[in-house]
């Protein structure tokens, strides 16, 4: 059989499957303009870098909107479909300004002249095409919200007007359909894990408050899910935790009336409006899988929308009543499907090869039953070299969804174990909120319990165990190598927290607030907690070879604190390697992602006895 044109162009016929999974063209779930639903915006890696693309569904025309060396993923369509807004940071540092470009193409221009660079904290665009609400975060100002409106003081050319300011984290949740009300999520009470809500007018005056952090024995969070898509309708769809998990309710911000939906689903539930406001699209996540429902507000009928078993990572209801959704499983690559039938976007080029399905494992741990997802090479029997791939966040969770990284390890003969430790989302508020004060150590207790199961069950070879992760997972990797030095043979940490005190002082303001919540104060106020949770404290106990990768522009896990940790490894002659790359908290460049995975595979193969050879 001869090679296809795509195979000749990419060399895909001789390319290993693990690399194909990274190179295969991918697309995100398309966003669409509320008043011009034929106009859409999506993200794709078609050029080898993740960038924004415009799509006219009427003509089928697609065009690349952004083209930057380190990629672009943050973009929004204006409701009238005339403009594409995108966030212009520098080499992944997440600090910048909003630019806009005509949907049909043309030069970029400053979207909000008069606003200087910041970290983004929400954006809402009015249906009138002129009202704009911009959230900003800086170390100097904390959180601010600014409004540009045609009837504002001084007229439409007066520039942005500040309507909100606070030292703690806050951001724009949504703008009402008629452009008069702004929903704000804030943490003025100092708990960055549990937001309260305030609705203000575009002049900054307060309309209503909703705060579940007061008056109880526990603090509960709220989140903005969106105003009703009907002119003059003052109902706001809100996420709450009043029954111990995330659920939606309706809050009329004018009357104060709250309508509890009580859907009776066992897991976390989120929702968004159908375009006519008559129903809600319900997203239900439970035990690492996802499913969709339609909830009719008049009849209160909940109807399941048929999707395959696996994970739904995003969904949107279209004006014709159909639902488009992004679906995948651990074995099957992601695809954007529609309930009207077929695939919504199918990019040309090679297709990502399948991987193997996950197995569910439940292990008794010190804080309750721990859910772990296990993948192993087809037909393989243990004990196997095993990678514990630790998720980031920490408020995140691993799911039965496609991930090219774990699949690469499976291709090379490793078993992969992913642990939804205490602090993970998806298992109720108490499980997530257990992560307080003994930060890092709590998660590692759960990982240790699953490690014990993996060894005693015969899955994992105790002498060939790899602890690996990125971001918070990279932090737990370094902390685990120091606090559990005899448990791991190799450590692989990507963009980690390595020196918690220095990381706190150098990181973006929103993460400072999160760390104060997790640890109960600043490094000066609770130095013993920061020390107990810092990998740097235990660096001299590390026995395993360590590989660290870091983005030099990373605002979340900044480079200086990683250098401090590496200096200590160097001083004691510890076996380690460090790879620095010119980007932020990860890379949007496909070649760079492949290079980093190859380096990790190679490091493990060189430092594990009898490790599989890198393909």
C-alpha atoms as one frame of an Amber mdcrd trajectory, in Angstrom:
protein
   0.000   0.000   0.000   1.398   3.385  -0.968   1.662   6.329   1.398  -1.132
   8.898   1.332  -0.389  12.543   0.566  -0.758  13.422   4.236   1.659  10.657
   5.227   4.249  11.834   2.695   3.924  15.443   3.860   4.260  14.643   7.540
   6.264  11.452   7.519   3.452  10.019   9.637   3.770   6.457   8.345   7.120
   6.027  10.112   6.240   8.296  13.035   5.611   6.505  16.359   2.018   6.535
  17.598   2.839   8.591  20.684   4.151  11.425  18.514   1.194  11.226  16.128
  -1.145  11.912  19.057   0.547  15.259  19.604   0.873  16.164  15.925  -2.601
  15.155  14.782  -4.691  18.283  14.067  -7.041  19.174  16.908  -9.802  21.708
  17.322 -11.587  23.115  20.351 -15.332  23.329  20.847 -16.330  26.300  18.630
 -17.642  29.454  20.269 -20.349  31.295  18.329 -21.723  34.834  18.183 -25.061
  35.192  19.972 -26.609  37.434  17.312 -24.747  35.883  14.371 -24.616  32.156
  15.189 -23.187  31.307  11.774 -19.933  32.962  12.881 -17.683  30.876  15.106
 -14.273  30.950  16.734 -12.137  27.951  17.643  -8.585  26.963  18.569  -6.492
  24.583  16.476  -2.926  23.294  16.267  -3.129  22.933  12.470   0.048  24.948
  11.894   1.976  23.237  14.689   1.106  25.972  17.184  -2.233  26.442  18.936
  -3.885  29.553  17.461  -7.336  31.107  17.009  -9.372  30.479  13.849 -12.512
  32.163  12.493 -15.171  29.992  10.837 -18.085  31.208   8.741 -20.515  28.281
   8.873 -22.585  29.650   5.989 -19.733  29.605   3.466 -17.553  27.036   5.222
 -14.630  29.482   5.148 -12.020  29.154   7.876  -9.078  31.461   8.419  -6.286
  31.774  10.944  -6.782  34.822  13.178  -3.599  34.907  15.259  -0.039  33.920
  14.444   2.448  34.234  17.294   5.605  32.232  18.054   4.230  30.904  21.358
   0.598  30.551  20.309  -2.742  32.052  21.331  -5.790  30.444  22.921  -7.694
  33.229  24.718 -10.261  34.709  22.358 -13.898  35.862  22.353 -16.404  36.706
  19.626 -18.441  39.879  19.986 -22.200  39.134  20.195 -22.801  40.659  16.743
 -20.034  38.515  15.256 -18.211  41.520  13.839 -15.108  41.382  16.048 -12.727
  38.808  17.462 -11.161  39.817  20.759  -7.938  38.085  21.792  -5.547  38.469
  24.707  -2.060  39.581  23.760   0.493  38.512  26.371   4.251  38.137  25.892
   5.676  34.648  25.374   3.240  32.992  27.754   3.648  35.359  30.717  -0.181
  35.878  30.850   0.275  39.655  31.283  -0.991  41.853  28.493  -3.908  43.687
  26.872  -6.945  42.805  24.767  -6.703  43.374  21.023  -9.480  42.987  18.479
  -9.638  42.103  14.802 -12.525  42.205  12.302 -14.135  38.790  11.810 -13.515
  39.017   8.075  -9.853  39.842   8.637  -7.755  42.951   8.932  -5.273  44.587
  11.277  -5.420  44.163  15.039  -6.182  47.220  17.131  -6.251  47.956  20.877
  -9.661  46.803  22.063  -9.824  49.077  25.115  -7.529  52.091  24.674  -6.584
  53.557  28.008  -6.188  50.278  29.895  -2.612  49.245  30.605  -1.345  45.672
  30.750  -2.592  43.281  33.421  -3.486  39.685  34.118  -6.988  39.048  32.735
  -9.894  38.740  35.188 -12.913  38.271  32.970 -14.407  39.978  29.939 -18.017
  40.664  28.939 -19.162  42.243  25.673 -22.559  43.905  25.355 -25.214  43.014
  22.793 -25.220  46.676  21.685 -21.744  46.171  20.219 -20.314  48.998  22.305
 -20.629  48.199  26.029 -17.544  46.415  27.337 -16.684  45.166  30.837 -13.038
  44.280  31.497 -11.617  42.612  34.603  -7.952  43.166  35.475  -5.511  41.935
  38.091  -2.129  43.446  38.950   0.248  43.258  41.883  -0.101  47.007  42.422
  -3.888  47.438  42.159  -5.284  44.039  43.105  -8.529  43.446  41.192 -10.260
  46.159  39.169 -13.235  46.194  36.795 -13.672  48.797  34.077 -16.638  49.683
  31.874 -16.839  51.308  28.457 -20.419  52.209  27.489 -21.952  54.461  24.840
 -24.023  56.402  27.388 -21.234  56.674  29.945 -19.871  59.843  31.530 -18.251
  61.970  28.859 -19.754  59.976  25.980 -18.532  56.891  24.092 -15.039  58.265
  23.557 -14.354  58.985  27.229 -12.573  55.658  27.697 -12.893  53.005  30.382
 -14.375  53.913  33.769 -13.353  51.994  36.886 -16.419  50.600  38.689 -14.814
  48.126  41.106 -11.539  47.791  43.043 -10.352  45.481  45.822  -7.055  43.983
  47.028  -8.440  40.430  47.011  -9.233  38.401  43.900 -12.312  39.312  41.877
 -13.436  39.105  38.282 -16.187  39.697  35.745 -18.781  36.932  35.702 -21.264
  38.170  33.101 -23.130  41.150  31.660 -26.932  41.099  31.472 -28.629  40.802
  28.087 -29.646  44.477  28.148 -26.146  45.606  29.179 -27.186  47.226  32.468
 -26.052  44.706  35.115 -22.650  43.184  35.828 -22.238  39.996  37.858 -18.987
  40.009  39.839 -17.317  37.051  41.545 -15.207  38.246  44.482 -13.266  37.008
  47.480 -13.261  40.174  49.557 -13.695  37.967  52.648 -10.202  36.546  52.025
 -11.108  32.972  51.054  -9.891  32.500  47.487 -11.490  29.039  47.250 -15.055
  30.233  47.918 -16.310  33.230  45.963 -19.240  35.461  46.842 -21.331  37.322
  44.245 -22.232  40.956  43.774 -24.352  42.423  41.011 -23.609  46.045  40.150
 -24.882  48.537  37.620 -22.537  49.852  34.983 -21.955  52.925  37.159 -20.640
  50.692  39.967 -23.640  50.956  42.291 -24.719  47.736  43.978 -27.950  45.951
  43.031 -27.698  42.696  44.991 -25.357  40.506  47.043 -25.175  36.743  47.491
 -22.672  35.339  49.966 -22.595  31.734  51.225 -19.342  32.251  53.122 -21.066
  33.846  56.123 -23.175  32.596  59.004 -22.398  28.873  58.797 -19.916  26.416
  60.240 -18.349  25.927  56.819 -17.715  28.307  53.959 -19.453  27.562  50.674
 -18.645  28.876  47.231 -20.722  30.496  44.510 -20.012  30.974  40.808 -21.616
  32.934  37.984 -23.024  30.714  35.232 -24.721  33.455  33.229 -27.582  35.929
  32.970 -30.775  34.858  31.208 -30.433  35.484  27.432 -33.629  37.531  27.349
 -33.861  41.335  27.290 -34.986  42.682  30.665 -34.762  39.284  32.409 -32.923
  39.739  35.713 -32.459  36.055  36.512 -28.862  34.936  37.023 -27.854  31.285
  36.775 -25.614  30.552  39.754 -23.543  27.571  40.889 -23.668  26.786  44.635
 -22.391  24.173  47.115 -25.227  24.127  49.652 -25.697  20.357  49.444 -22.006
  19.531  49.484 -21.385  19.598  45.744 -21.718  22.046  42.853 -25.302  22.515
  41.651 -27.137  25.259  39.738 -29.927  27.548  40.932 -31.685  30.645  39.632
 -31.361  33.977  41.422 -33.510  36.925  40.427 -31.179  39.784  41.267 -34.028
  42.342  41.158 -36.426  40.606  43.563 -33.884  38.511  45.468 -35.894  35.333
  44.816 -33.881  32.114  44.666 -35.152  29.061  42.773 -33.549  25.773  43.789
 -33.421  23.328  40.891 -32.631  20.171  42.964 -31.924  17.927  39.983 -31.070
  14.880  42.083 -27.859  14.049  40.249 -25.092  12.554  42.432 -22.062  14.449
  41.102 -21.058  18.034  40.393 -23.483  19.842  38.100 -22.938  22.915  35.956
 -25.356  24.548  33.536 -25.804  27.123  30.795 -28.865  28.646  29.160 -30.433
  27.485  25.937 -30.426  30.541  23.619 -34.176  31.240  24.029 -34.020  31.032
  27.824 -36.597  28.225  28.046 -34.250  25.494  29.218 -30.852  24.749  30.698
 -28.083  22.592  29.275 -26.906  20.520  32.241 -23.369  19.114  32.467 -23.020
  16.380  35.084 -19.654  14.998  36.187 -19.486  11.924  38.391 -16.602   9.578
  39.198 -14.398  10.844  36.327 -17.090  10.653  33.609 -19.406  13.242  32.147
 -22.896  13.381  30.677 -25.394  15.984  29.425 -29.079  16.716  30.118 -31.721
  19.203  29.000 -33.753  20.732  31.827 -37.007  22.378  30.786 -37.709  25.306
  33.131 -41.494  25.268  32.609 -42.138  21.539  33.035 -39.103  20.907  35.274
 -38.404  17.832  33.147 -34.827  16.542  33.046 -33.991  14.582  29.878 -30.658
  12.906  29.233 -28.855  13.827  26.026 -27.266  10.713  24.565 -23.463  10.827
  24.541 -20.976   7.955  24.533 -19.392   6.805  27.784 -16.383   8.957  28.570
 -15.913  12.653  29.255 -17.643  15.751  27.926 -15.156  18.590  28.310 -17.430
  21.316  26.950 -20.890  21.767  25.445 -23.051  24.529  24.001 -26.703  24.740
  22.963 -27.296  26.215  19.502 -30.285  28.363  18.420 -31.845  25.413  16.550
 -31.962  23.408  19.793 -29.068  21.130  18.907 -26.124  20.697  21.264 -22.491
  20.659  20.207 -20.047  19.034  22.576 -16.416  17.991  22.912 -16.140  14.306
  23.769 -13.292  11.860  24.368 -12.317   8.886  26.468  -8.937   7.594  27.601
  -8.965   5.286  24.573 -10.594   7.550  21.972  -9.190  10.927  20.794 -11.331
  14.065  21.205 -13.994  14.978  18.678 -16.569  17.791  18.442 -19.985  16.210
  17.887 -23.535  17.482  17.497 -26.820  15.988  18.654 -28.119  16.776  15.167
 -25.754  14.099  13.902 -22.173  13.895  12.759 -18.915  15.631  13.555 -18.964
  19.426  13.742 -15.318  20.041  12.876 -13.081  17.368  11.364  -9.670  18.862
  10.589  -7.781  17.366   7.639  -4.561  15.441   8.120  -3.489  12.449  10.138
  -5.752  11.109  12.871  -4.562  10.537  16.414  -4.142   6.811  17.148  -6.269
   5.248  19.861  -4.850   4.390  23.262  -6.050   1.921  25.908  -9.071   2.372
  28.189  -8.773   3.207  31.876  -9.623   0.894  34.739 -11.260   2.322  37.856
  -9.628   1.543  41.181 -10.918   2.550  44.614  -8.445   2.456  47.499  -9.096
   3.098  51.183  -7.065   6.087  52.300  -6.546   8.162  55.435  -9.313  10.573
  54.427 -11.727   8.172  52.706 -11.971   6.167  49.492  -9.581   7.366  46.790
 -10.445   7.077  43.116  -7.577   6.217  40.776  -7.541   5.662  37.019  -5.187
   2.979  35.694  -3.938   2.297  32.185  -1.648  -0.548  31.229  -0.275  -1.822
  27.914  -2.697  -4.169  26.184  -2.115  -7.734  27.289   0.632  -6.803  29.750
   0.906  -8.492  33.121   2.698  -7.060  36.126   4.741  -6.128  37.829   5.333
  -3.279  35.378   7.379  -0.094  35.436   4.716   2.364  36.529   4.288   6.109
  36.234   2.192   7.935  38.813   1.042  10.892  36.707  -0.164  13.509  39.201
  -2.670  16.124  38.047  -2.285  19.848  38.566  -4.662  22.382  40.002  -4.936
  21.311  42.772  -8.638  22.043  42.203  -8.885  19.754  39.184  -9.305  16.043
  38.602  -8.234  13.360  36.174 -11.037  11.873  34.106 -11.779   9.219  31.525
 -10.626  11.553  28.764  -7.940  11.391  26.122  -4.450  12.487  27.163  -1.470
  12.128  24.853   1.076  12.191  27.692  -0.126   9.103  29.603  -0.724   7.337
  26.290   2.953   7.852  25.397   4.038   6.063  28.587   1.661   3.176  27.853
   3.112   2.877  24.333   6.553   2.443  25.915   5.495  -0.397  28.170   4.641
   1.484  31.362   1.497   1.291  33.439   0.076   4.721  34.298  -1.775   5.524
  37.525  -3.590   8.819  38.041  -4.884   9.635  41.528  -7.733  11.996  42.370
  -6.296  12.860  45.764  -7.949  14.984  48.462  -8.102  18.499  47.075  -9.368
  17.252  43.693 -12.694  18.440  42.351 -15.493  16.096  41.333 -15.941  14.218
  44.620 -17.816  16.743  46.705 -16.974  19.900  48.618 -15.468  18.135  51.651
 -13.001  16.215  49.490 -11.877  19.390  47.731 -11.767  21.510  50.887  -9.739
  18.924  52.815  -6.683  20.594  51.349  -5.911  23.149  54.054  -2.778  23.998
  56.062  -0.950  20.651  55.509  -0.784  21.473  51.827   1.009  18.905  49.671
   1.379  16.427  52.524  -2.335  15.566  52.432  -2.284  14.760  48.711   0.856
  12.654  49.107  -0.795  10.536  51.806  -3.432   9.552  49.247  -0.847   8.941
  46.526   1.098   6.732  48.955  -2.030   4.679  49.679  -2.612   4.079  45.962
   1.074   3.309  45.505   0.765   0.588  48.149  -2.204  -0.887  46.292  -0.330
  -0.779  42.971   2.590  -2.744  44.432   0.623  -5.284  46.488  -1.819  -5.941
  43.637   1.075  -6.913  41.381   0.560  -4.078  38.914   3.678  -2.047  39.751
   7.307  -3.035  40.167   8.329  -1.293  43.439  11.844  -0.707  42.084  10.604
   0.983  38.899   8.155   3.593  40.131   8.145   7.066  38.561   6.524  10.070
  40.239   5.600  12.633  37.609   3.418  15.690  37.141   3.091  19.245  35.914
   2.260  22.471  37.750   0.724  21.389  41.090   1.517  17.836  40.016   5.143
  18.907  39.531   5.078  20.440  43.011   3.767  17.187  44.508   6.454  15.297
  42.602   9.293  17.290  44.168   7.650  17.225  47.592   7.098  13.472  47.304
  10.707  12.796  46.329  11.812  14.565  49.512   9.210  13.283  51.977   8.941
   9.737  50.548  12.528   9.235  49.315  12.426   5.416  49.365   9.145   5.160
  47.478  10.205   6.481  44.077  12.949   5.523  41.626  12.689   8.590  39.356
  11.005  11.991  39.553   9.807  14.109  36.620   8.564  17.592  37.545   7.241
  20.043  34.944   6.723  23.728  35.833   6.670  22.938  39.571   6.545  24.872
  42.804   9.949  24.028  44.262  10.605  26.743  46.844   7.209  27.717  48.242
   8.280  30.952  49.939  10.023  32.392  46.875   7.216  31.148  44.642   4.712
  33.060  46.776   6.630  36.309  46.488   7.170  35.999  42.715   3.842  34.583
  41.488   0.824  36.433  40.094  -1.474  38.140  42.611  -4.409  35.722  42.224
  -2.180  32.791  43.193  -0.876  34.660  46.232  -4.495  34.876  47.397  -4.979
  31.151  46.816  -1.851  30.307  48.795  -2.976  32.498  51.692  -6.247  30.560
  51.723  -4.599  27.139  51.517  -1.938  27.809  54.147  -3.800  30.278  56.344
  -1.601  33.316  55.773   1.569  34.669  54.197   5.059  33.180  54.620   5.714
  35.831  57.267   2.495  34.991  59.155   2.699  31.156  59.052   6.355  30.375
  58.255   6.121  26.886  59.730   3.333  25.875  57.317   5.172  27.175  54.268
   8.300  25.340  55.408   6.428  22.072  55.991   4.850  22.277  52.537   7.909
  23.393  50.571   9.936  20.890  48.514  13.050  22.960  49.285  12.784  21.935
  52.945  13.318  18.273  52.017  15.701  18.618  49.077  18.603  17.028  50.975
  16.552  13.854  51.503  15.958  13.297  47.781  17.512  10.031  46.554  15.939
   9.535  43.135  17.262  11.130  39.940  15.237  14.275  39.227  14.245  15.824
  35.902  12.785  19.353  35.953  11.374  21.382  33.059  10.463  25.040  33.444
   9.165  27.946  31.376  11.336  31.022  31.834   8.282  33.337  31.558   6.035
  31.356  33.909   3.969  33.671  36.192   2.450  30.757  38.122   5.546  28.768
  39.067   8.266  31.375  38.442  11.766  30.419  37.428  13.692  31.934  40.380
  12.246  29.535  42.928  13.060  26.585  40.655  16.635  27.823  40.347  16.880
  27.916  44.164  15.898  24.253  44.339  18.245  23.240  41.529  21.131  25.066
  43.229  20.628  22.849  46.267  20.666  19.718  44.099  23.887  20.909  42.473
  25.500  21.657  45.846  25.025  18.091  47.055  25.868  16.459  43.722  22.399
  14.948  43.289  21.570  13.312  39.977  19.373  15.719  38.080  18.712  17.416
  34.758  17.007  20.729  34.072  15.375  21.863  30.837  14.370  25.509  30.455
  12.273  26.717  27.534  11.111  30.109  26.292   7.441  30.109  27.252   5.192
  30.344  30.288   3.261  27.732  32.245   3.574  25.108  29.529   3.871  25.441
  25.768   1.365  25.866  22.933   3.924  24.732  20.346   3.516  21.110  19.250
   7.220  20.505  18.577   8.045  21.813  22.041   5.498  19.527  23.694   6.879
  16.528  21.819  10.432  17.459  22.790   9.514  17.648  26.456   7.790  14.254
  26.457  10.759  12.724  24.622  13.132  14.143  27.224  11.065  12.663  30.051
  10.874   9.249  28.358  14.620   9.296  27.775  15.420  10.330  31.351  13.297
   7.504  32.755  14.804   4.931  30.400  18.340   5.924  31.447  17.676   5.861
  35.187  15.325   2.909  35.629  16.840  -0.553  35.618  15.327  -2.553  32.783
  13.200   0.371  31.595  11.664   0.142  28.124  13.613   1.691  25.275  12.359
   5.008  23.923  10.694   4.611  20.530
